[in-house]
Coordinates of C-alpha atoms and ligand atoms in Angstrom, one line a residue:
X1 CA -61.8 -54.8 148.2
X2 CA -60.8 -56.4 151.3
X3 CA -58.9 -59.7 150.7
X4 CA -57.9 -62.2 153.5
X5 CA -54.9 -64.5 152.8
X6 CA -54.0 -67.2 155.1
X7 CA -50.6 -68.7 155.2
X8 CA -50.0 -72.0 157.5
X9 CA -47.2 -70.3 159.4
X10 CA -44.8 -67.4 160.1
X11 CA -42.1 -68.7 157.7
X12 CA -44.2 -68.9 154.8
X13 CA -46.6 -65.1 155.8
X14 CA -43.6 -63.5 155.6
X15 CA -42.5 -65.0 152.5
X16 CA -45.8 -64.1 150.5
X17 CA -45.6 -60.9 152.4
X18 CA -42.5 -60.2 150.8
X19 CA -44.1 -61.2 147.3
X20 CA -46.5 -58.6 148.0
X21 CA -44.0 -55.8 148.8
X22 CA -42.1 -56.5 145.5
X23 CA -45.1 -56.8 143.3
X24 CA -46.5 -53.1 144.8
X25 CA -42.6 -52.3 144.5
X26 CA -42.5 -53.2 141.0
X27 CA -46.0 -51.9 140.0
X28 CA -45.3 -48.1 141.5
X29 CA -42.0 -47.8 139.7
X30 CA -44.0 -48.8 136.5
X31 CA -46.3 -46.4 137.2
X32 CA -44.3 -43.8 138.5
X33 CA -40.6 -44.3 138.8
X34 CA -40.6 -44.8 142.6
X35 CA -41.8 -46.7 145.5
X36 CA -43.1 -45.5 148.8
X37 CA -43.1 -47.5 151.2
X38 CA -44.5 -47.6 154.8
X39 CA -42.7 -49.9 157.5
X40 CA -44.4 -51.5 160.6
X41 CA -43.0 -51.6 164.1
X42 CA -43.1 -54.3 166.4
X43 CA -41.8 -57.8 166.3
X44 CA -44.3 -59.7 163.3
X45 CA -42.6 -58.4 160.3
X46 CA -39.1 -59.0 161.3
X47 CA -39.0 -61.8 159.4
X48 CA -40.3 -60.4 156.0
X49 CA -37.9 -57.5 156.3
X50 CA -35.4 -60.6 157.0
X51 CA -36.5 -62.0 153.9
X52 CA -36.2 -58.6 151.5
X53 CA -33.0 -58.3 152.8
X54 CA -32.1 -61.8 151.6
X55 CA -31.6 -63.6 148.2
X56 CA -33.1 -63.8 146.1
X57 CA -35.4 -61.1 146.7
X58 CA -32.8 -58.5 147.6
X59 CA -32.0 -58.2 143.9
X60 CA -35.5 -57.7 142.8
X61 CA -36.6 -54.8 144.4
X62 CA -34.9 -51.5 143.1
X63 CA -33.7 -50.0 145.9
X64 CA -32.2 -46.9 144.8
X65 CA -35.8 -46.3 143.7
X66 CA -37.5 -46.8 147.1
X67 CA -38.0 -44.6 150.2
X68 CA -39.4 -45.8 153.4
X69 CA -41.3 -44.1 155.8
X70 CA -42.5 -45.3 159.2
X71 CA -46.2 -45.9 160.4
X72 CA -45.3 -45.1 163.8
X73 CA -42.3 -44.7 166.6
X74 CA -41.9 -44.7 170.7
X75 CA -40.2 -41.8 171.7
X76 CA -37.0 -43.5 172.2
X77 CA -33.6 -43.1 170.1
X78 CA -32.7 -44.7 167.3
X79 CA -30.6 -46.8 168.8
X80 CA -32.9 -47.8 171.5
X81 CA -33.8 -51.5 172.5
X82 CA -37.6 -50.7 171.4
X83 CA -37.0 -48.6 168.6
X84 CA -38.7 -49.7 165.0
X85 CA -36.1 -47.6 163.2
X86 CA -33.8 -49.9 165.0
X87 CA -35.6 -53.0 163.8
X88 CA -36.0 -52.1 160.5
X89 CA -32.2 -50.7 160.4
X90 CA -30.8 -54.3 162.1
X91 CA -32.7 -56.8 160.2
X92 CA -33.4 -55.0 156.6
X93 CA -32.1 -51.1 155.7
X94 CA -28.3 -52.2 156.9
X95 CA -28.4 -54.9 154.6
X96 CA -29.4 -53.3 151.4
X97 CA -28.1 -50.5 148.6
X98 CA -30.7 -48.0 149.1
X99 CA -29.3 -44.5 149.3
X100 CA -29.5 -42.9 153.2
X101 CA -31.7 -40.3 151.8
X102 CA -34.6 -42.6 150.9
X103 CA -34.6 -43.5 154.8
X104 CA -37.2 -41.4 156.4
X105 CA -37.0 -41.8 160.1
X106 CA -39.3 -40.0 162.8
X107 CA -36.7 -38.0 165.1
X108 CA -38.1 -40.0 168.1
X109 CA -35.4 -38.8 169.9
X110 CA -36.4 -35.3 170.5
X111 CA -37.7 -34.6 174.0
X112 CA -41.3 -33.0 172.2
X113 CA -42.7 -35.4 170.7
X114 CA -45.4 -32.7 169.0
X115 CA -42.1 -31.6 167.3
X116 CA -41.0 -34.9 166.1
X117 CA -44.6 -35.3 164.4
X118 CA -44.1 -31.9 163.4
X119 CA -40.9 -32.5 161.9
X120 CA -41.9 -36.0 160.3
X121 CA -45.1 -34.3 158.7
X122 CA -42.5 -31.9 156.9
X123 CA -40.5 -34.7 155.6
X124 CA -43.6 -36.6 154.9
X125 CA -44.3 -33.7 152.7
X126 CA -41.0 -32.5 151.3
X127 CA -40.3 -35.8 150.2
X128 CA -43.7 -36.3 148.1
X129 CA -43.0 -32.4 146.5
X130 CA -39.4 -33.9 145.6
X131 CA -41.2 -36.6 144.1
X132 CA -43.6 -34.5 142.1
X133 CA -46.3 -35.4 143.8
X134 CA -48.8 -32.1 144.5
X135 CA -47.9 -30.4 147.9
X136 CA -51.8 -29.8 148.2
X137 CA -53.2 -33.2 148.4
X138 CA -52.7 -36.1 151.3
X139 CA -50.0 -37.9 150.2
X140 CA -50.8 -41.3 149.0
X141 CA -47.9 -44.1 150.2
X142 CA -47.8 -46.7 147.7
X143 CA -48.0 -49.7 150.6
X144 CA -48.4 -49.0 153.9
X145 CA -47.4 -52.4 156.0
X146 CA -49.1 -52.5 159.7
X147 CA -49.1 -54.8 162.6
X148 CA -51.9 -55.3 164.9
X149 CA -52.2 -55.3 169.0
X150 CA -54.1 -58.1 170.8
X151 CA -56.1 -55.1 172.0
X152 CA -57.3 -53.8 168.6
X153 CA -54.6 -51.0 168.3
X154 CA -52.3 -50.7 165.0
X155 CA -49.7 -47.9 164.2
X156 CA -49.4 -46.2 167.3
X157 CA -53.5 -45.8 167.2
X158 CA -55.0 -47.5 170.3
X159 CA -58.5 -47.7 171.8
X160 CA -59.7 -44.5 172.8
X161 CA -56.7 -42.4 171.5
X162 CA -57.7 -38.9 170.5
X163 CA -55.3 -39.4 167.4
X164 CA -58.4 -41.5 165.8
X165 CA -60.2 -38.4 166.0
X166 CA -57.5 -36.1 163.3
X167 CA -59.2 -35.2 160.6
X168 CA -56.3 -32.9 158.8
X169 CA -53.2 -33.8 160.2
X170 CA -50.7 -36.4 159.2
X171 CA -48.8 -37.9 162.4
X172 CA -49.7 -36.8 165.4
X173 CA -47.9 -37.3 168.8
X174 CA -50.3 -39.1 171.5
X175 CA -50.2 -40.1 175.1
X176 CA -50.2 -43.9 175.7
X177 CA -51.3 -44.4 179.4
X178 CA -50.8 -48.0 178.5
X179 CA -47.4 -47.5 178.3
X180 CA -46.9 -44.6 180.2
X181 CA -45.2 -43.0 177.5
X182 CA -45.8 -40.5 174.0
X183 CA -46.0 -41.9 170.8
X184 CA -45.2 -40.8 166.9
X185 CA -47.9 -42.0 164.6
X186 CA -49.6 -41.7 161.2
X187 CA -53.1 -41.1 161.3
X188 CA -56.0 -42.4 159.7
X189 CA -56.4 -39.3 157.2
X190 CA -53.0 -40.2 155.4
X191 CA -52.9 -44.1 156.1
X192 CA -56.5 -44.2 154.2
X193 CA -54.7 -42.3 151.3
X194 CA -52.7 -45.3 151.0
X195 CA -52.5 -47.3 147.4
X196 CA -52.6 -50.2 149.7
X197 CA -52.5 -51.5 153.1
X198 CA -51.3 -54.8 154.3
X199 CA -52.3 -56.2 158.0
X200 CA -49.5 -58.7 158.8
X201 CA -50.6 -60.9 161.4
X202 CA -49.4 -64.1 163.3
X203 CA -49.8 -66.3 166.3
X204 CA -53.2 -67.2 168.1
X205 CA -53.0 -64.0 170.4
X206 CA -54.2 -61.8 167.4
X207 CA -57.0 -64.3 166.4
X208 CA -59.7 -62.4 168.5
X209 CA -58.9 -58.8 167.2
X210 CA -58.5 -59.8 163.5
X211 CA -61.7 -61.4 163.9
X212 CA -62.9 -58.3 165.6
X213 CA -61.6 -55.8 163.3
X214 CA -63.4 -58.2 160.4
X215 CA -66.8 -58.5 162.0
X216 CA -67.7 -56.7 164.8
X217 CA -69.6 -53.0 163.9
X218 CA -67.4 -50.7 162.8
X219 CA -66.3 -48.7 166.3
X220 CA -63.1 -47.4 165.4
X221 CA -62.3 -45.7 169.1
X222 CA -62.6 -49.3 170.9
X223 CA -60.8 -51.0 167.6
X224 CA -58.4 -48.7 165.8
X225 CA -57.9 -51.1 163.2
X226 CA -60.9 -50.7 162.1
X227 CA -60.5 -46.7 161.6
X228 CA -57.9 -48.2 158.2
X229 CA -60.7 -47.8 155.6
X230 CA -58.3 -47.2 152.2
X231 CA -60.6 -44.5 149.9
X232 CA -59.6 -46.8 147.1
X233 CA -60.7 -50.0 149.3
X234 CA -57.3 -52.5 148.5
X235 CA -57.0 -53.4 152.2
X236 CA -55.0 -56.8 152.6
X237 CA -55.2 -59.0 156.0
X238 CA -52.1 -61.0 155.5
X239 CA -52.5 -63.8 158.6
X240 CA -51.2 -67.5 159.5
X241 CA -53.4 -70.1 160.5
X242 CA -53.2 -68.9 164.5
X243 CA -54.0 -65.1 163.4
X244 CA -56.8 -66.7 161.3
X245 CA -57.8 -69.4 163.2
X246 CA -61.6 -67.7 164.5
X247 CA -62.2 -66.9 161.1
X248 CA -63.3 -70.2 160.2
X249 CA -66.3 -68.7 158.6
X250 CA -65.3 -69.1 154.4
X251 CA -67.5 -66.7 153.8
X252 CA -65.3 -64.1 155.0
X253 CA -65.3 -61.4 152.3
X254 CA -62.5 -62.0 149.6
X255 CA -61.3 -65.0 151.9
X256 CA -58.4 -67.3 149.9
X257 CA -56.6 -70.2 151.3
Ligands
6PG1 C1 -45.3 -50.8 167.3 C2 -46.3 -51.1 166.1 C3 -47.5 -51.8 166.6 C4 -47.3 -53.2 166.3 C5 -48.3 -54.1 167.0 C6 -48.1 -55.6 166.8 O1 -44.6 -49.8 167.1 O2 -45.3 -51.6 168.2 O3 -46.4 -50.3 165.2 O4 -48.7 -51.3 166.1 O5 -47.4 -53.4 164.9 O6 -48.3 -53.8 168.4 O7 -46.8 -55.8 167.4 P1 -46.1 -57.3 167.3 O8 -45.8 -57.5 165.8 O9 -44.9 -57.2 168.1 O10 -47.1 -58.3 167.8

């Protein structure tokens, strides 16, 4: 089911956000003894990594027991001004006991970037055999947390990227005339193996493509949003009342204050 929650502002989206993230946290190590756990790039969830980092929440979510992955990467260092490794590294992983080896980073550094998504499938892979999970099957992240663009795109999927079009492989490595540059992203095949996936958007500049994404016919090459279809359906938009504020239609499906 697709469930809209709407929180009156960034503070307190990434504060349920982070509610979330523990409560799939918790329920995966139940289930299974670990948690996998996809991060957004970007600037939106900042603040909710912020907040995992912090007290008390920083206590409550095992970290020795979780491994983080990335949805997507620009081909820039790790150490680079618009890196999301970076991000993530700065305002959460450098703040919290969980073991180096549960950090999987895309090696956006290398000049290919076919062989960083090469390389990032492998670890994508290795990590879930490691895990026990079967080498065979897509592997299925338990959350999978991603932003979306003003223009529709989310991961490093955007309108009319041939990436929307893999059908077998995991991250590919497209051209982003946009930005005049390569990206590293995961592609609908895994993200809609996903356990779950969370949309975390804020501010009035998303309003029109999370209203898009929610009603307009499905047309996945001018909306990549709408290409995130989880087979098991628990897709989460996680807004504030700017993100939400064209969807003043209560009927939206699964729509909660
Ligand atoms: C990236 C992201 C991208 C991002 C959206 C929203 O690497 O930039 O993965 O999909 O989530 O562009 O970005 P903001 O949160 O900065 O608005």
């Amino acid at each position: 089911m697709t469930t809209t929650i709407v929180l009156p502002d960034a503070a307190a989206l990434a504060e349920h956000a982070a509610r979330e993230v523990l409560a799939d946290a918790a329920a995966a190590i139940r289930a299974r003894g670990y948690f996998t756990f996809v991060l957004s790039g970007g600037n939106t969830p900042r603040r909710l990594y912020e907040k995992l980092a912090s007290e008390p929440l920083v206590s409550q979510l095992p970290w020795d027991r979780t491994h983080v992955f990335w949805g997507d990467e620009r081909h820039v260092p790790p150490d680079h001004a618009e890196s999301d490794y970076r991000m993530a590294r700065e305002s959460m992983l450098s703040k919290v006991p969980i073991p180096a080896a549960n950090v999987h980073r895309i090696e956006a550094e290398l000049a290919d970037a076919a062989e960083a998504a090469r390389r990032y499938e492998a670890t994508i892979r290795d990590t879930f055999a490691a895990l026990g999970q079967p080498a065979s099957a897509t592997p299925s992240f338990d959350l999978v947390l991603l932003g979306l663009g003003a223009d529709g795109h989310t991961a490093s999927l955007f309108p009319g990227s041939p990436a929307l079009d893999e059908q077998s492989r995991w991250v590919a490595s497209p051209w982003v005339e946009k930005f005049n540059t390569y990206r590293i992203t995961l592609t609908p095949p895994i993200l809609n193996a996903s356990a779950h996936v969370i949309f975390l958007a804020s501010g009035t500049d998303k309003a029109d493509a999370v209203w898009a994404s929610q009603h307009e016919r499905p047309e996945p090459r001018r909306r990549p949003s709408q290409a995130i279809r989880p087979s098991n359906d628990r897709l989460t938009w996680l807004l504030d009342t700017g993100a939400a504020s064209r969807l003043d239609d209560r009927s939206t499906p699964g729509f909660s204050a």
